[in-house]
Amino acid sequence: MANPLYKKHILSIADLTRSDLELVVKTASSLKQTPRHDLLQHKVIASCFFEASTRTRLSFETAVHRLGGSVIGFADAGNTSLAKKGETLADSVRVITSYTDAFVIRHPQEGAARLSAEFSSIPVINAGDGSNQHPTQTLLDLFSIYETQGTLDGLKLAFVGDLKYGRTVHSLAQALSLFGARFYFIAPEALSMPDYICEELTDKGIEFSCHESIEEVMPELDILYMTRVQKERFEESEYRHIAAKFVLTADELKTAKPNMKILHPLPRVDEIHTDVDETPHAYYFQQAGNGVYARQALLALVLNEEV
Amino acid sequence: MPEKKQLQVEAICNGSVIDHIPAGQGIKILKLFHLLDTRQRITVGLNLPSAALGAKDLIKVENTQLTADQANQLALFAPQATVNIITDFKVVTKHQLQLPEVIVGVFACPNSNCISHREPVRSRFGVRSAQGEVRLKCHFCEKSFTKEIVSDAF
């Protein structure tokens, strides 16, 4: 029997079940331990980035090469028929998907990946659509959590920083709610977790609470998930005040559990002091490296009946 | 002398009558549901007296039979409305309005950055009722809105 993700579109974390998530995580783990160079042999993957993205594009393209496939595509929309000739995204998708075996899309507008899926006969993978979804980031986060904690079940996580606009924390909270997580939210009031996410968590019976500082909850945590507070959302003086309050330093880690790990979707600016990098809790660079394995797992699963 | 009763709006031979629309919603419903596109004769009554509502609006569309799905889409804005299908001056079907699961091609997404605005697709919203509030979630951008925000953006 084919794996449940075979020939499926990967558009939103909300479309995936608990067992789908476990399958991706376990496949990523297996590919990290035992590399496979044959899973995308003779396959051509479209990597269409309508807006720039360093880590996501490079890790997708690395994943394709490592699995023996080839990549076509572009790194920004500037020279495409959409930008130059006014072609619709729907028409571009019809054409590009007739050349290739899977279609990876990054787009500045929300819903672009789901729209692409309606005009595509091959699997579409969402590499980020505006402020909406970035499911492969969530999958690499889950893989990193599983890798460091040995489980996804019943973990205690703090989310720190911009919880209002950060799609990464929204998707990760939704995914981990399938595994009975306990959440601590630490954010400036103007950037607190949106009501609709809190309502979803309440509906699912997930316990969460809001806190003023990281120190309050540090001893409880298995995972500390930091995000960047974007400067442009505040006035200069307000930003300096807020940024100072949400900066993590090595000193603050003294009460952390030995196996507590710090994750961050990167790029960081100054929310994690560089003295944290040398502690055993820092895991954000390994997490970024795991992006290749998570994306390998996903591509392998959508293009192979069995992996 | 007994009070003389008569229909305030002329009866129709064949078509649909949407009655008990809250006063002030009639024109919005005409536009939202593209009733003018039927090119049929339409009679609209506004601010008519109503025992139940105080005042009501009413729409009669000739030679057009609204389906149960179309009638259900009205439930968002006029939950107490009734939709009667008329054949030979008689009511042959009374649609009981239920909140629809999906609304297609009626409203534009209020999110100005939603891809549905510039592409050849019809808008699509999932309808969810939670804690007494109806919310519409865009199929494409996945953002949720109250019904007021969605209809005001029209």
XYZ file of N, CA and C in Angstrom, chain A residues 127-281:
465
model
N 6.175 26.356 0.066
C 7.412 26.782 0.734
C 7.221 28.160 1.356
N 5.971 28.498 1.645
C 5.648 29.783 2.279
C 4.740 30.609 1.394
N 3.527 30.944 1.891
C 2.618 31.806 1.113
C 2.231 33.003 1.971
N 2.895 34.134 1.723
C 2.634 35.363 2.467
C 2.726 35.117 3.956
N 1.735 35.629 4.692
C 1.755 35.455 6.151
C 1.008 34.192 6.561
N 0.608 33.378 5.594
C -0.254 32.238 5.918
C 0.499 31.029 6.453
N 1.037 30.191 5.599
C 1.577 28.910 6.036
C 3.007 28.710 5.550
N 3.732 27.907 6.293
C 5.086 27.530 5.895
C 5.287 26.113 6.448
N 4.556 25.147 5.887
C 4.518 23.827 6.533
C 5.864 23.132 6.634
N 6.774 23.380 5.678
C 8.046 22.654 5.762
C 8.905 23.177 6.911
N 8.719 24.452 7.289
C 9.413 24.956 8.484
C 8.915 24.202 9.713
N 7.601 24.003 9.782
C 7.030 23.275 10.920
C 7.549 21.841 10.951
N 7.662 21.227 9.778
C 8.139 19.836 9.745
C 9.591 19.736 10.213
N 10.421 20.715 9.833
C 11.818 20.647 10.287
C 11.900 20.976 11.774
N 10.981 21.833 12.258
C 10.925 22.104 13.700
C 10.548 20.827 14.455
N 9.531 20.127 13.948
C 9.092 18.886 14.608
C 10.223 17.854 14.601
N 10.925 17.776 13.471
C 12.032 16.822 13.383
C 13.111 17.174 14.408
N 13.420 18.458 14.543
C 14.450 18.885 15.497
C 14.006 18.605 16.932
N 12.731 18.797 17.196
C 12.210 18.526 18.544
C 12.285 17.027 18.831
N 11.865 16.236 17.860
C 11.895 14.773 18.030
C 13.339 14.289 18.224
N 14.227 14.866 17.427
C 15.632 14.446 17.469
C 16.255 14.741 18.839
N 15.869 15.883 19.435
C 16.500 16.263 20.702
C 15.779 15.692 21.925
N 14.480 15.437 21.803
C 13.712 14.992 22.975
C 13.330 13.514 22.904
N 13.486 12.910 21.722
C 13.158 11.490 21.566
C 11.671 11.211 21.470
N 10.870 12.255 21.493
C 9.408 12.100 21.390
C 8.798 13.438 20.985
N 7.559 13.384 20.513
C 6.814 14.625 20.278
C 5.678 14.767 21.294
N 5.491 13.742 22.096
C 4.342 13.696 23.000
C 4.599 14.400 24.334
N 3.592 15.178 24.770
C 3.564 15.719 26.124
C 4.712 16.653 26.471
N 5.223 17.414 25.502
C 6.357 18.307 25.786
C 5.882 19.679 26.266
N 6.791 20.379 26.982
C 6.505 21.731 27.454
C 7.352 22.712 26.648
N 6.659 23.642 25.983
C 7.360 24.571 25.090
C 6.984 26.010 25.405
N 7.996 26.896 25.332
C 7.712 28.334 25.409
C 7.944 28.942 24.033
N 7.034 29.808 23.622
C 7.200 30.587 22.395
C 7.455 32.031 22.815
N 8.521 32.618 22.287
C 8.932 33.956 22.730
C 9.097 34.888 21.526
N 8.613 36.129 21.661
C 8.868 37.144 20.636
C 7.599 37.591 19.949
N 7.624 37.569 18.612
C 6.483 38.010 17.827
C 5.531 36.833 17.608
N 4.551 36.718 18.477
C 3.620 35.593 18.363
C 2.387 35.975 17.546
N 2.261 37.271 17.242
C 1.082 37.711 16.493
C 1.251 37.448 14.991
N 2.390 37.886 14.461
C 2.587 37.787 13.015
C 3.422 36.572 12.613
N 4.006 35.883 13.604
C 4.908 34.780 13.272
C 4.152 33.519 12.879
N 4.078 33.265 11.565
C 3.330 32.090 11.090
C 3.984 30.807 11.590
N 5.312 30.865 11.843
C 6.034 29.678 12.311
C 5.454 29.173 13.629
N 5.245 30.084 14.577
C 4.745 29.651 15.887
C 3.280 29.218 15.814
N 2.509 29.844 14.914
C 1.104 29.431 14.774
C 1.038 27.974 14.303
N 1.794 27.683 13.237
C 1.745 26.328 12.667
C 2.303 25.299 13.643
N 3.390 25.660 14.330
C 4.000 24.698 15.257
C 3.052 24.418 16.429
N 2.372 25.463 16.908
C 1.404 25.263 17.998
C 0.275 24.347 17.531
N -0.196 24.572 16.291
C -1.275 23.724 15.758
C -0.808 22.276 15.648
N 0.419 22.081 15.144
C 0.932 20.709 14.967
C 1.121 20.018 16.316
N 1.738 20.714 17.264
C 2.036 20.068 18.554
C 0.784 19.875 19.418
N -0.280 20.583 19.055
C -1.529 20.358 19.797
C -2.054 18.939 19.540
N -1.595 18.322 18.447
C -1.981 16.921 18.168
C -1.220 15.952 19.067
N -0.205 16.464 19.779
C 0.646 15.593 20.598
C 0.562 15.966 22.092
N -0.498 16.715 22.453
C -0.718 17.028 23.872
C 0.353 17.894 24.503
N 0.807 18.912 23.766
C 1.853 19.794 24.316
C 1.270 20.747 25.359
N 2.177 21.383 26.153
C 1.796 22.433 27.090
C 2.589 23.675 26.661
N 1.867 24.798 26.438
C 2.526 25.989 25.885
C 2.609 27.138 26.888
N 3.729 27.867 26.834
C 3.916 29.119 27.579
C 4.186 30.210 26.534
N 3.381 31.265 26.536
C 3.526 32.336 25.542
C 4.136 33.572 26.209
N 5.237 34.069 25.624
C 5.916 35.238 26.192
C 6.127 36.243 25.055
N 5.347 37.343 25.094
C 5.395 38.289 23.981
C 5.002 39.669 24.479
N 5.459 40.740 23.775
C 4.925 42.064 24.078
C 3.413 42.048 23.823
N 2.681 42.871 24.569
C 1.223 42.820 24.448
C 0.765 43.027 23.001
N 1.452 43.926 22.299
C 1.055 44.230 20.920
C 1.313 43.065 19.971
N 2.106 42.093 20.412
C 2.455 40.967 19.531
C 2.057 39.630 20.158
N 0.967 39.645 20.919
C 0.582 38.403 21.601
C -0.092 37.422 20.639
N -0.187 36.171 21.072
C -0.758 35.114 20.236
C -2.188 35.488 19.830
N -2.536 35.348 18.531
C -3.883 35.750 18.098
C -4.982 34.918 18.771
N -6.147 35.547 18.921
C -7.271 34.875 19.583
C -7.648 33.569 18.894
N -7.601 33.560 17.540
C -8.095 32.356 16.857
C -7.226 31.141 17.158
N -5.921 31.371 17.411
C -5.045 30.234 17.773
C -5.380 29.786 19.201
N -5.545 30.765 20.093
C -5.886 30.422 21.493
C -7.222 29.678 21.548
N -8.187 30.129 20.724
C -9.496 29.442 20.695
C -9.337 28.004 20.211
N -8.517 27.824 19.176
C -8.287 26.459 18.652
C -7.687 25.565 19.727
N -6.721 26.110 20.474
C -6.063 25.321 21.525
C -7.054 24.979 22.632
N -7.871 25.966 22.997
C -8.885 25.710 24.033
C -9.849 24.617 23.569
N -10.296 24.721 22.297
C -11.215 23.705 21.747
C -10.616 22.305 21.842
N -9.285 22.219 21.678
C -8.631 20.908 21.700
C -8.214 20.492 23.108
N -8.519 21.331 24.091
C -8.171 20.989 25.472
C -6.684 21.110 25.774
N -5.985 21.975 25.033
C -4.543 22.158 25.243
C -4.311 23.256 26.279
N -3.421 22.981 27.237
C -3.150 23.950 28.293
C -2.115 24.973 27.809
N -2.398 26.267 28.028
C -1.425 27.310 27.704
C -1.582 28.476 28.674
N -0.523 29.287 28.812
C -0.595 30.465 29.672
C 0.349 31.534 29.126
N 0.082 32.796 29.492
C 0.903 33.912 29.011
C 1.762 34.419 30.163
N 3.007 34.797 29.866
C 3.947 35.209 30.919
C 4.705 36.458 30.500
N 5.228 37.147 31.524
C 5.955 38.398 31.313
C 7.411 38.154 30.928
N 8.004 37.091 31.474
C 9.434 36.890 31.209
C 9.750 35.406 31.033
N 10.881 35.147 30.371
C 11.311 33.767 30.102
C 11.708 33.084 31.421
N 12.324 33.882 32.311
C 12.818 33.329 33.588
C 11.744 32.585 34.373
N 10.510 33.159 34.334
C 9.393 32.573 35.091
C 9.170 31.105 34.770
N 9.405 30.735 33.509
C 9.025 29.379 33.080
C 10.234 28.506 32.722
N 11.413 29.079 32.738
C 12.610 28.364 32.273
C 12.753 26.938 32.844
N 12.586 26.741 34.170
C 12.833 25.387 34.706
C 11.863 24.323 34.174
N 10.719 24.778 33.627
C 9.698 23.825 33.150
C 9.993 23.285 31.749
N 10.804 24.007 30.995
C 10.790 23.839 29.534
C 11.601 22.668 28.996
N 11.035 22.037 27.945
C 11.796 21.105 27.122
C 12.347 21.830 25.888
N 11.540 22.761 25.378
C 11.937 23.520 24.182
C 11.636 24.997 24.408
N 12.616 25.849 24.081
C 12.426 27.304 24.105
C 12.494 27.775 22.657
N 11.362 28.217 22.123
C 11.295 28.595 20.707
C 11.301 30.115 20.604
N 12.438 30.664 20.163
C 12.596 32.120 20.065
C 12.212 32.595 18.661
N 11.635 33.802 18.577
C 11.396 34.397 17.256
C 11.833 35.856 17.297
N 11.963 36.400 16.118
C 12.460 37.771 15.984
C 11.306 38.766 16.123
N 11.527 39.799 16.933
C 10.571 40.914 16.987
C 10.988 41.894 15.898
N 10.100 42.121 14.937
C 10.496 42.941 13.790
C 10.470 44.425 14.138
N 11.613 45.038 13.888
C 11.833 46.437 14.241
C 10.774 47.360 13.637
N 10.397 47.074 12.400
C 9.508 47.990 11.677
C 8.089 48.054 12.266
N 7.777 47.146 13.188
C 6.438 47.161 13.790
C 6.346 48.158 14.963
N 7.473 48.756 15.362
C 7.478 49.641 16.533
C 8.219 50.932 16.236
N 7.935 51.936 17.090
C 8.756 53.141 17.053
C 10.114 52.793 17.653
N 11.124 53.583 17.284
C 12.505 53.272 17.668
C 12.660 53.064 19.192
N 12.120 54.023 19.995
C 12.319 53.927 21.451
C 11.546 52.745 22.020
N 10.343 52.512 21.485
C 9.518 51.394 21.943
C 10.221 50.078 21.596
N 10.786 50.020 20.392
C 11.471 48.799 19.954
C 12.647 48.475 20.882
N 13.422 49.509 21.236
C 14.594 49.275 22.095
C 14.155 48.716 23.445
N 13.049 49.263 23.965
C 12.524 48.812 25.251
C 12.070 47.348 25.167
N 11.314 47.044 24.119
C 10.777 45.687 23.957
C 11.899 44.700 23.669
N 12.785 45.089 22.750
C 13.860 44.185 22.344
C 14.717 43.796 23.553
N 14.964 44.787 24.426
C 15.803 44.515 25.600
C 15.159 43.466 26.505
N 13.831 43.475 26.535
C 13.103 42.574 27.421
C 13.049 41.145 26.858
N 13.196 41.013 25.575
C 13.044 39.703 24.954
C 14.341 39.190 24.328
N 15.450 39.545 24.961
C 16.752 39.046 24.515
C 17.175 37.920 25.452
N 17.592 36.823 24.880
C 18.014 35.674 25.683
C 19.540 35.691 25.828
N 20.010 35.578 27.070
C 21.458 35.514 27.311
C 21.792 34.189 28.005
N 23.046 33.818 27.984
C 23.483 32.548 28.582
C 23.170 32.512 30.076
N 23.247 33.666 30.747
C 22.956 33.749 32.186
C 21.575 33.229 32.545
N 20.628 33.508 31.650
C 19.231 33.141 31.942
C 18.991 31.636 31.828
N 19.996 30.906 31.349
C 19.805 29.465 31.117
C 20.197 28.599 32.316
N 20.638 29.271 33.402
C 21.147 28.518 34.554
C 20.106 27.577 35.152
N 18.830 27.973 35.084
C 17.788 27.142 35.699
C 17.148 26.166 34.706
N 17.679 26.119 33.498
C 17.071 25.250 32.479
C 17.403 23.781 32.729
N 16.491 22.886 32.294
C 16.780 21.449 32.347
C 17.997 21.175 31.464
N 18.797 20.146 31.805
C 20.006 19.878 31.010
C 19.709 19.652 29.526
N 18.580 19.012 29.233
C 18.281 18.686 27.837
C 17.371 19.707 27.169
N 17.148 20.848 27.808
C 16.315 21.868 27.177
C 17.056 22.418 25.952
N 16.342 22.538 24.830
C 16.972 23.049 23.605
C 16.282 24.328 23.129
N 17.113 25.223 22.564
C 16.598 26.496 22.037
C 16.509 26.386 20.517
N 15.326 26.671 19.996
C 15.132 26.687 18.549
C 14.801 28.111 18.094
N 15.055 28.386 16.834
C 14.765 29.699 16.243
C 14.687 29.484 14.733
N 13.648 30.044 14.066
C 13.548 29.791 12.610
C 14.631 30.513 11.798
N 15.342 31.468 12.414
C 16.400 32.262 11.790
C 15.830 33.090 10.614
N 16.346 34.208 10.239
C 17.551 34.786 10.814
C 17.282 35.415 12.186
N 18.306 35.338 13.069
C 18.186 36.056 14.332
C 18.824 37.430 14.142
N 18.400 38.368 14.928
C 19.063 39.672 14.874
C 19.785 39.845 16.210
N 19.046 40.259 17.269
C 19.741 40.288 18.549
C 18.936 39.662 19.675
N 17.911 38.878 19.321
C 17.078 38.279 20.380
C 17.758 37.098 21.074
N 18.798 36.532 20.458
C 19.598 35.515 21.152
C 21.044 36.017 21.158
N 21.545 36.289 22.353
C 22.916 36.777 22.461
C 23.877 35.687 21.966
N 24.980 36.108 21.364
C 25.894 35.098 20.806
C 26.532 34.218 21.886
N 26.500 34.668 23.171
C 27.068 33.802 24.215
C 26.223 32.531 24.427
N 24.987 32.560 23.929
C 24.117 31.368 24.023
C 24.593 30.285 23.048
N 25.214 30.731 21.942
C 25.628 29.773 20.891
C 26.538 28.676 21.442
N 27.334 29.045 22.461
C 28.321 28.090 22.984
C 27.734 27.139 24.031
N 26.493 27.365 24.433
C 25.896 26.503 25.461
C 25.333 25.230 24.827
N 25.182 24.165 25.626
C 24.615 22.927 25.067
C 23.125 23.045 24.728
N 22.533 24.188 25.111
C 21.104 24.363 24.826
C 20.845 24.867 23.408
